[in-house]
mmCIF file with all atom_site columns, C-alpha atoms and ligand atoms in Angstrom:
data_model
loop_
_atom_site.group_PDB
_atom_site.id
_atom_site.type_symbol
_atom_site.label_atom_id
_atom_site.label_alt_id
_atom_site.label_comp_id
_atom_site.label_asym_id
_atom_site.label_entity_id
_atom_site.label_seq_id
_atom_site.pdbx_PDB_ins_code
_atom_site.Cartn_x
_atom_site.Cartn_y
_atom_site.Cartn_z
_atom_site.occupancy
_atom_site.B_iso_or_equiv
_atom_site.pdbx_formal_charge
_atom_site.auth_seq_id
_atom_site.auth_comp_id
_atom_site.auth_asym_id
_atom_site.auth_atom_id
_atom_site.pdbx_PDB_model_num
ATOM   1   C  CA  . MET A 1 1   ? -4.148  -14.225 62.896 1.00 53.00 ? 301  MET A CA  1
ATOM   2   C  CA  . ALA A 1 2   ? -5.886  -10.207 63.712 1.00 76.00 ? 302  ALA A CA  1
ATOM   3   C  CA  . LYS A 1 3   ? -5.543  -9.255  60.267 1.00 91.00 ? 303  LYS A CA  1
ATOM   4   C  CA  . THR A 1 4   ? -8.037  -11.545 59.137 1.00 91.00 ? 304  THR A CA  1
ATOM   5   C  CA  . ASN A 1 5   ? -10.526 -11.296 61.215 1.00 92.00 ? 305  ASN A CA  1
ATOM   6   C  CA  . HIS A 1 6   ? -10.240 -7.430  60.993 1.00 96.00 ? 306  HIS A CA  1
ATOM   7   C  CA  . PHE A 1 7   ? -11.064 -8.185  57.402 1.00 97.00 ? 307  PHE A CA  1
ATOM   8   C  CA  . MET A 1 8   ? -13.692 -10.501 57.736 1.00 97.00 ? 308  MET A CA  1
ATOM   9   C  CA  . GLU A 1 9   ? -15.364 -8.143  60.161 1.00 97.00 ? 309  GLU A CA  1
ATOM   10  C  CA  . LEU A 1 10  ? -15.605 -5.785  56.876 1.00 97.00 ? 310  LEU A CA  1
ATOM   11  C  CA  . ALA A 1 11  ? -16.362 -7.994  54.309 1.00 98.00 ? 311  ALA A CA  1
ATOM   12  C  CA  . LEU A 1 12  ? -19.055 -8.939  57.139 1.00 97.00 ? 312  LEU A CA  1
ATOM   13  C  CA  . ALA A 1 13  ? -20.287 -5.025  57.317 1.00 98.00 ? 313  ALA A CA  1
ATOM   14  C  CA  . GLU A 1 14  ? -20.280 -5.549  53.462 1.00 98.00 ? 314  GLU A CA  1
ATOM   15  C  CA  . ALA A 1 15  ? -23.051 -8.184  54.045 1.00 97.00 ? 315  ALA A CA  1
ATOM   16  C  CA  . ARG A 1 16  ? -24.777 -6.219  56.830 1.00 97.00 ? 316  ARG A CA  1
ATOM   17  C  CA  . SER A 1 17  ? -24.955 -3.054  53.719 1.00 97.00 ? 317  SER A CA  1
ATOM   18  C  CA  . ALA A 1 18  ? -26.364 -5.110  51.263 1.00 97.00 ? 318  ALA A CA  1
ATOM   19  C  CA  . GLY A 1 19  ? -29.271 -6.673  53.653 1.00 96.00 ? 319  GLY A CA  1
ATOM   20  C  CA  . ALA A 1 20  ? -30.126 -2.784  54.525 1.00 95.00 ? 320  ALA A CA  1
ATOM   21  C  CA  . ARG A 1 21  ? -30.485 -2.131  50.930 1.00 96.00 ? 321  ARG A CA  1
ATOM   22  C  CA  . GLY A 1 22  ? -32.612 -5.038  50.167 1.00 95.00 ? 322  GLY A CA  1
ATOM   23  C  CA  . GLU A 1 23  ? -30.212 -7.649  48.288 1.00 97.00 ? 323  GLU A CA  1
ATOM   24  C  CA  . VAL A 1 24  ? -29.084 -10.941 49.831 1.00 96.00 ? 324  VAL A CA  1
ATOM   25  C  CA  . PRO A 1 25  ? -26.469 -9.978  52.683 1.00 97.00 ? 325  PRO A CA  1
ATOM   26  C  CA  . ILE A 1 26  ? -23.570 -11.247 51.954 1.00 97.00 ? 326  ILE A CA  1
ATOM   27  C  CA  . GLY A 1 27  ? -19.828 -8.534  51.903 1.00 98.00 ? 327  GLY A CA  1
ATOM   28  C  CA  . ALA A 1 28  ? -16.336 -9.356  50.309 1.00 98.00 ? 328  ALA A CA  1
ATOM   29  C  CA  . VAL A 1 29  ? -13.432 -8.114  50.185 1.00 98.00 ? 329  VAL A CA  1
ATOM   30  C  CA  . LEU A 1 30  ? -9.944  -7.858  48.272 1.00 98.00 ? 330  LEU A CA  1
ATOM   31  C  CA  . VAL A 1 31  ? -6.786  -7.784  50.335 1.00 98.00 ? 331  VAL A CA  1
ATOM   32  C  CA  . LEU A 1 32  ? -2.978  -7.293  48.410 1.00 97.00 ? 332  LEU A CA  1
ATOM   33  C  CA  . GLY A 1 33  ? -0.299  -7.181  50.773 1.00 93.00 ? 333  GLY A CA  1
ATOM   34  C  CA  . ASP A 1 34  ? -2.346  -5.020  54.042 1.00 93.00 ? 334  ASP A CA  1
ATOM   35  C  CA  . ALA A 1 35  ? -3.954  -3.331  51.505 1.00 96.00 ? 335  ALA A CA  1
ATOM   36  C  CA  . VAL A 1 36  ? -8.141  -3.216  50.871 1.00 97.00 ? 336  VAL A CA  1
ATOM   37  C  CA  . ILE A 1 37  ? -8.635  -2.828  47.258 1.00 97.00 ? 337  ILE A CA  1
ATOM   38  C  CA  . ALA A 1 38  ? -12.231 -3.541  47.103 1.00 98.00 ? 338  ALA A CA  1
ATOM   39  C  CA  . LYS A 1 39  ? -14.791 -3.638  49.414 1.00 98.00 ? 339  LYS A CA  1
ATOM   40  C  CA  . ALA A 1 40  ? -18.429 -5.176  47.595 1.00 98.00 ? 340  ALA A CA  1
ATOM   41  C  CA  . GLY A 1 41  ? -21.693 -6.116  48.684 1.00 98.00 ? 341  GLY A CA  1
ATOM   42  C  CA  . ASN A 1 42  ? -24.536 -8.038  46.452 1.00 97.00 ? 342  ASN A CA  1
ATOM   43  C  CA  . ARG A 1 43  ? -25.738 -5.657  44.074 1.00 97.00 ? 343  ARG A CA  1
ATOM   44  C  CA  . THR A 1 44  ? -27.700 -8.359  41.800 1.00 97.00 ? 344  THR A CA  1
ATOM   45  C  CA  . ARG A 1 45  ? -31.118 -6.461  42.602 1.00 96.00 ? 345  ARG A CA  1
ATOM   46  C  CA  . GLU A 1 46  ? -30.673 -3.254  42.025 1.00 96.00 ? 346  GLU A CA  1
ATOM   47  C  CA  . LEU A 1 47  ? -28.311 -3.294  38.997 1.00 96.00 ? 347  LEU A CA  1
ATOM   48  C  CA  . ASN A 1 48  ? -30.881 -6.116  37.666 1.00 97.00 ? 348  ASN A CA  1
ATOM   49  C  CA  . ASP A 1 49  ? -27.731 -8.973  37.234 1.00 97.00 ? 349  ASP A CA  1
ATOM   50  C  CA  . VAL A 1 50  ? -27.764 -12.105 38.231 1.00 97.00 ? 350  VAL A CA  1
ATOM   51  C  CA  . THR A 1 51  ? -23.797 -11.982 37.823 1.00 98.00 ? 351  THR A CA  1
ATOM   52  C  CA  . ALA A 1 52  ? -23.536 -9.016  40.384 1.00 98.00 ? 352  ALA A CA  1
ATOM   53  C  CA  . HIS A 1 53  ? -22.251 -11.816 43.448 1.00 98.00 ? 353  HIS A CA  1
ATOM   54  C  CA  . ALA A 1 54  ? -20.714 -9.296  45.953 1.00 98.00 ? 354  ALA A CA  1
ATOM   55  C  CA  . GLU A 1 55  ? -17.419 -11.334 45.015 1.00 98.00 ? 355  GLU A CA  1
ATOM   56  C  CA  . ILE A 1 56  ? -18.027 -10.715 41.312 1.00 98.00 ? 356  ILE A CA  1
ATOM   57  C  CA  . ALA A 1 57  ? -18.275 -6.723  42.752 1.00 97.00 ? 357  ALA A CA  1
ATOM   58  C  CA  . ALA A 1 58  ? -15.010 -6.330  44.648 1.00 98.00 ? 358  ALA A CA  1
ATOM   59  C  CA  . ILE A 1 59  ? -13.557 -8.791  41.428 1.00 98.00 ? 359  ILE A CA  1
ATOM   60  C  CA  . ARG A 1 60  ? -14.685 -6.027  38.727 1.00 97.00 ? 360  ARG A CA  1
ATOM   61  C  CA  . MET A 1 61  ? -13.661 -3.246  41.741 1.00 97.00 ? 361  MET A CA  1
ATOM   62  C  CA  . ALA A 1 62  ? -10.148 -4.491  42.172 1.00 97.00 ? 362  ALA A CA  1
ATOM   63  C  CA  . CYS A 1 63  ? -9.296  -4.914  38.507 1.00 97.00 ? 363  CYS A CA  1
ATOM   64  C  CA  . GLU A 1 64  ? -9.810  -1.360  37.460 1.00 97.00 ? 364  GLU A CA  1
ATOM   65  C  CA  . ALA A 1 65  ? -8.760  0.339   39.773 1.00 95.00 ? 365  ALA A CA  1
ATOM   66  C  CA  . LEU A 1 66  ? -5.603  -1.487  39.471 1.00 95.00 ? 366  LEU A CA  1
ATOM   67  C  CA  . GLY A 1 67  ? -6.124  -1.592  35.760 1.00 97.00 ? 367  GLY A CA  1
ATOM   68  C  CA  . GLN A 1 68  ? -5.164  -5.429  34.956 1.00 96.00 ? 368  GLN A CA  1
ATOM   69  C  CA  . GLU A 1 69  ? -7.087  -8.128  34.290 1.00 96.00 ? 369  GLU A CA  1
ATOM   70  C  CA  . ARG A 1 70  ? -5.855  -10.923 37.034 1.00 97.00 ? 370  ARG A CA  1
ATOM   71  C  CA  . LEU A 1 71  ? -5.478  -10.404 40.657 1.00 98.00 ? 371  LEU A CA  1
ATOM   72  C  CA  . THR A 1 72  ? -2.121  -12.277 41.272 1.00 97.00 ? 372  THR A CA  1
ATOM   73  C  CA  . GLY A 1 73  ? -1.467  -12.488 44.839 1.00 96.00 ? 373  GLY A CA  1
ATOM   74  C  CA  . ALA A 1 74  ? -4.545  -10.966 46.843 1.00 98.00 ? 374  ALA A CA  1
ATOM   75  C  CA  . ASP A 1 75  ? -6.846  -12.097 49.172 1.00 98.00 ? 375  ASP A CA  1
ATOM   76  C  CA  . LEU A 1 76  ? -10.084 -12.876 48.966 1.00 98.00 ? 376  LEU A CA  1
ATOM   77  C  CA  . TYR A 1 77  ? -12.516 -12.871 52.304 1.00 98.00 ? 377  TYR A CA  1
ATOM   78  C  CA  . VAL A 1 78  ? -16.030 -13.520 51.536 1.00 98.00 ? 378  VAL A CA  1
ATOM   79  C  CA  . THR A 1 79  ? -18.946 -14.025 54.460 1.00 97.00 ? 379  THR A CA  1
ATOM   80  C  CA  . LEU A 1 80  ? -20.505 -17.245 52.572 1.00 97.00 ? 380  LEU A CA  1
ATOM   81  C  CA  . GLU A 1 81  ? -18.797 -19.990 50.640 1.00 98.00 ? 381  GLU A CA  1
ATOM   82  C  CA  . PRO A 1 82  ? -18.624 -18.614 46.673 1.00 98.00 ? 382  PRO A CA  1
ATOM   83  C  CA  . CYS A 1 83  ? -21.231 -20.556 44.101 1.00 98.00 ? 383  CYS A CA  1
ATOM   84  C  CA  . THR A 1 84  ? -19.806 -21.916 41.491 1.00 98.00 ? 384  THR A CA  1
ATOM   85  C  CA  . MET A 1 85  ? -19.456 -18.875 39.150 1.00 98.00 ? 385  MET A CA  1
ATOM   86  C  CA  . CYS A 1 86  ? -17.896 -16.937 41.466 1.00 98.00 ? 386  CYS A CA  1
ATOM   87  C  CA  . ALA A 1 87  ? -15.219 -19.657 42.263 1.00 98.00 ? 387  ALA A CA  1
ATOM   88  C  CA  . ALA A 1 88  ? -14.769 -19.777 39.117 1.00 98.00 ? 388  ALA A CA  1
ATOM   89  C  CA  . ALA A 1 89  ? -13.792 -16.226 38.697 1.00 98.00 ? 389  ALA A CA  1
ATOM   90  C  CA  . ILE A 1 90  ? -11.760 -16.390 42.020 1.00 98.00 ? 390  ILE A CA  1
ATOM   91  C  CA  . SER A 1 91  ? -9.748  -19.374 40.289 1.00 98.00 ? 391  SER A CA  1
ATOM   92  C  CA  . PHE A 1 92  ? -9.882  -17.058 36.581 1.00 98.00 ? 392  PHE A CA  1
ATOM   93  C  CA  . ALA A 1 93  ? -8.425  -13.713 38.949 1.00 98.00 ? 393  ALA A CA  1
ATOM   94  C  CA  . ARG A 1 94  ? -5.654  -15.971 40.116 1.00 98.00 ? 394  ARG A CA  1
ATOM   95  C  CA  . ILE A 1 95  ? -6.573  -15.461 43.344 1.00 98.00 ? 395  ILE A CA  1
ATOM   96  C  CA  . ARG A 1 96  ? -3.786  -16.560 46.401 1.00 98.00 ? 396  ARG A CA  1
ATOM   97  C  CA  . ARG A 1 97  ? -6.409  -17.582 49.045 1.00 98.00 ? 397  ARG A CA  1
ATOM   98  C  CA  . LEU A 1 98  ? -9.767  -16.957 49.960 1.00 98.00 ? 398  LEU A CA  1
ATOM   99  C  CA  . TYR A 1 99  ? -10.965 -16.796 53.342 1.00 98.00 ? 399  TYR A CA  1
ATOM   100 C  CA  . TYR A 1 100 ? -15.077 -17.411 53.775 1.00 98.00 ? 400  TYR A CA  1
ATOM   101 C  CA  . GLY A 1 101 ? -17.994 -17.578 56.231 1.00 97.00 ? 401  GLY A CA  1
ATOM   102 C  CA  . ALA A 1 102 ? -20.533 -19.608 56.516 1.00 96.00 ? 402  ALA A CA  1
ATOM   103 C  CA  . GLU A 1 103 ? -20.765 -23.202 54.282 1.00 96.00 ? 403  GLU A CA  1
ATOM   104 C  CA  . ASP A 1 104 ? -23.567 -22.992 51.564 1.00 96.00 ? 404  ASP A CA  1
ATOM   105 C  CA  . PRO A 1 105 ? -24.861 -26.329 51.268 1.00 95.00 ? 405  PRO A CA  1
ATOM   106 C  CA  . LYS A 1 106 ? -27.432 -25.716 49.080 1.00 95.00 ? 406  LYS A CA  1
ATOM   107 C  CA  . GLY A 1 107 ? -25.368 -23.229 46.529 1.00 96.00 ? 407  GLY A CA  1
ATOM   108 C  CA  . GLY A 1 108 ? -21.786 -23.193 47.517 1.00 98.00 ? 408  GLY A CA  1
ATOM   109 C  CA  . GLY A 1 109 ? -19.110 -24.607 45.047 1.00 98.00 ? 409  GLY A CA  1
ATOM   110 C  CA  . VAL A 1 110 ? -16.229 -24.708 46.353 1.00 98.00 ? 410  VAL A CA  1
ATOM   111 C  CA  . ASP A 1 111 ? -16.905 -27.004 49.623 1.00 98.00 ? 411  ASP A CA  1
ATOM   112 C  CA  . ASN A 1 112 ? -20.086 -28.414 48.544 1.00 98.00 ? 412  ASN A CA  1
ATOM   113 C  CA  . GLY A 1 113 ? -21.728 -28.922 44.948 1.00 97.00 ? 413  GLY A CA  1
ATOM   114 C  CA  . VAL A 1 114 ? -19.289 -29.046 41.577 1.00 97.00 ? 414  VAL A CA  1
ATOM   115 C  CA  . ARG A 1 115 ? -16.115 -28.826 44.097 1.00 98.00 ? 415  ARG A CA  1
ATOM   116 C  CA  . PHE A 1 116 ? -14.628 -26.655 41.630 1.00 98.00 ? 416  PHE A CA  1
ATOM   117 C  CA  . TYR A 1 117 ? -11.373 -26.043 42.553 1.00 98.00 ? 417  TYR A CA  1
ATOM   118 C  CA  . ARG A 1 118 ? -10.788 -29.890 42.941 1.00 98.00 ? 418  ARG A CA  1
ATOM   119 C  CA  . GLN A 1 119 ? -11.756 -30.658 38.901 1.00 97.00 ? 419  GLN A CA  1
ATOM   120 C  CA  . PRO A 1 120 ? -9.492  -31.807 36.490 1.00 97.00 ? 420  PRO A CA  1
ATOM   121 C  CA  . THR A 1 121 ? -10.551 -28.306 34.218 1.00 96.00 ? 421  THR A CA  1
ATOM   122 C  CA  . CYS A 1 122 ? -9.658  -25.869 37.129 1.00 97.00 ? 422  CYS A CA  1
ATOM   123 C  CA  . HIS A 1 123 ? -6.112  -24.576 35.725 1.00 96.00 ? 423  HIS A CA  1
ATOM   124 C  CA  . HIS A 1 124 ? -5.894  -22.365 39.677 1.00 98.00 ? 424  HIS A CA  1
ATOM   125 C  CA  . ALA A 1 125 ? -7.024  -22.984 42.854 1.00 98.00 ? 425  ALA A CA  1
ATOM   126 C  CA  . PRO A 1 126 ? -6.608  -20.112 45.710 1.00 98.00 ? 426  PRO A CA  1
ATOM   127 C  CA  . GLU A 1 127 ? -5.728  -22.271 48.730 1.00 98.00 ? 427  GLU A CA  1
ATOM   128 C  CA  . VAL A 1 128 ? -9.134  -22.198 51.061 1.00 98.00 ? 428  VAL A CA  1
ATOM   129 C  CA  . TYR A 1 129 ? -9.942  -21.368 55.056 1.00 97.00 ? 429  TYR A CA  1
ATOM   130 C  CA  . SER A 1 130 ? -13.337 -21.844 55.910 1.00 96.00 ? 430  SER A CA  1
ATOM   131 C  CA  . GLY A 1 131 ? -15.147 -20.991 58.515 1.00 92.00 ? 431  GLY A CA  1
ATOM   132 C  CA  . MET A 1 132 ? -14.094 -17.316 59.656 1.00 90.00 ? 432  MET A CA  1
ATOM   133 C  CA  . ALA A 1 133 ? -16.634 -15.684 61.407 1.00 91.00 ? 433  ALA A CA  1
ATOM   134 C  CA  . GLU A 1 134 ? -19.286 -18.703 60.939 1.00 91.00 ? 434  GLU A CA  1
ATOM   135 C  CA  . ARG A 1 135 ? -21.325 -17.656 63.261 1.00 93.00 ? 435  ARG A CA  1
ATOM   136 C  CA  . ASP A 1 136 ? -21.638 -13.956 62.806 1.00 94.00 ? 436  ASP A CA  1
ATOM   137 C  CA  . ALA A 1 137 ? -22.423 -14.713 58.611 1.00 92.00 ? 437  ALA A CA  1
ATOM   138 C  CA  . ALA A 1 138 ? -24.775 -17.548 59.079 1.00 93.00 ? 438  ALA A CA  1
ATOM   139 C  CA  . ASP A 1 139 ? -27.134 -15.149 61.540 1.00 95.00 ? 439  ASP A CA  1
ATOM   140 C  CA  . ILE A 1 140 ? -27.236 -12.154 58.956 1.00 94.00 ? 440  ILE A CA  1
ATOM   141 C  CA  . LEU A 1 141 ? -28.321 -14.200 56.393 1.00 93.00 ? 441  LEU A CA  1
ATOM   142 C  CA  . ARG A 1 142 ? -30.552 -15.938 58.385 1.00 94.00 ? 442  ARG A CA  1
ATOM   143 C  CA  . GLU A 1 143 ? -32.187 -12.944 60.090 1.00 93.00 ? 443  GLU A CA  1
ATOM   144 C  CA  . PHE A 1 144 ? -32.173 -11.442 56.728 1.00 92.00 ? 444  PHE A CA  1
ATOM   145 C  CA  . PHE A 1 145 ? -34.467 -14.238 55.506 1.00 89.00 ? 445  PHE A CA  1
ATOM   146 C  CA  . GLN A 1 146 ? -36.437 -14.448 58.836 1.00 91.00 ? 446  GLN A CA  1
ATOM   147 C  CA  . LEU A 1 147 ? -37.593 -10.473 58.315 1.00 86.00 ? 447  LEU A CA  1
ATOM   148 C  CA  . LYS A 1 148 ? -38.364 -11.440 54.639 1.00 80.00 ? 448  LYS A CA  1
ATOM   149 C  CA  . ARG A 1 149 ? -40.560 -13.687 55.576 1.00 81.00 ? 449  ARG A CA  1
ATOM   150 C  CA  . VAL A 1 150 ? -42.493 -11.960 58.672 1.00 77.00 ? 450  VAL A CA  1
ATOM   151 C  CA  . GLU A 1 151 ? -42.349 -9.312  55.491 1.00 74.00 ? 451  GLU A CA  1
ATOM   152 C  CA  . ASN A 1 152 ? -44.494 -11.344 52.737 1.00 62.00 ? 452  ASN A CA  1
HETATM 153 ZN ZN1 . LIG B 2 .   ? -21.912 -16.512 43.572 1.00 90.61 ? 1881 LIG B ZN1 1
#
């Protein structure tokens, strides 16, 4: 359990640094065995790319580093419940386990919305562990949006 907490802490650090760059503060870390193979935060504004969510960025980085299309056996830690796009990418990458922090009733696609992994058209579902460091993950997002409101 200690190791999984450590990896989620790394994801939270990625979320905070995304927030500091003016991005929506969500972070993701990919782990294979005990090794971190990618860490990323949201980069949609920086790249003008709606697909540059933290999960997608981490998957791209890990696939490039390993020189392979899939990440069979890798585990993904992300601070917020993945959206439908990311849930699908996680499935396509054959990720083994998904650990996420806060639930996202408005935009999530795992335990909310389309519940991607429960559909018959989903051919690989990771094991899902939710609610890790949930309070911290939710606080980072809430503080970011509160600050935005004050600024605007
Ligand atoms: Zn996403």
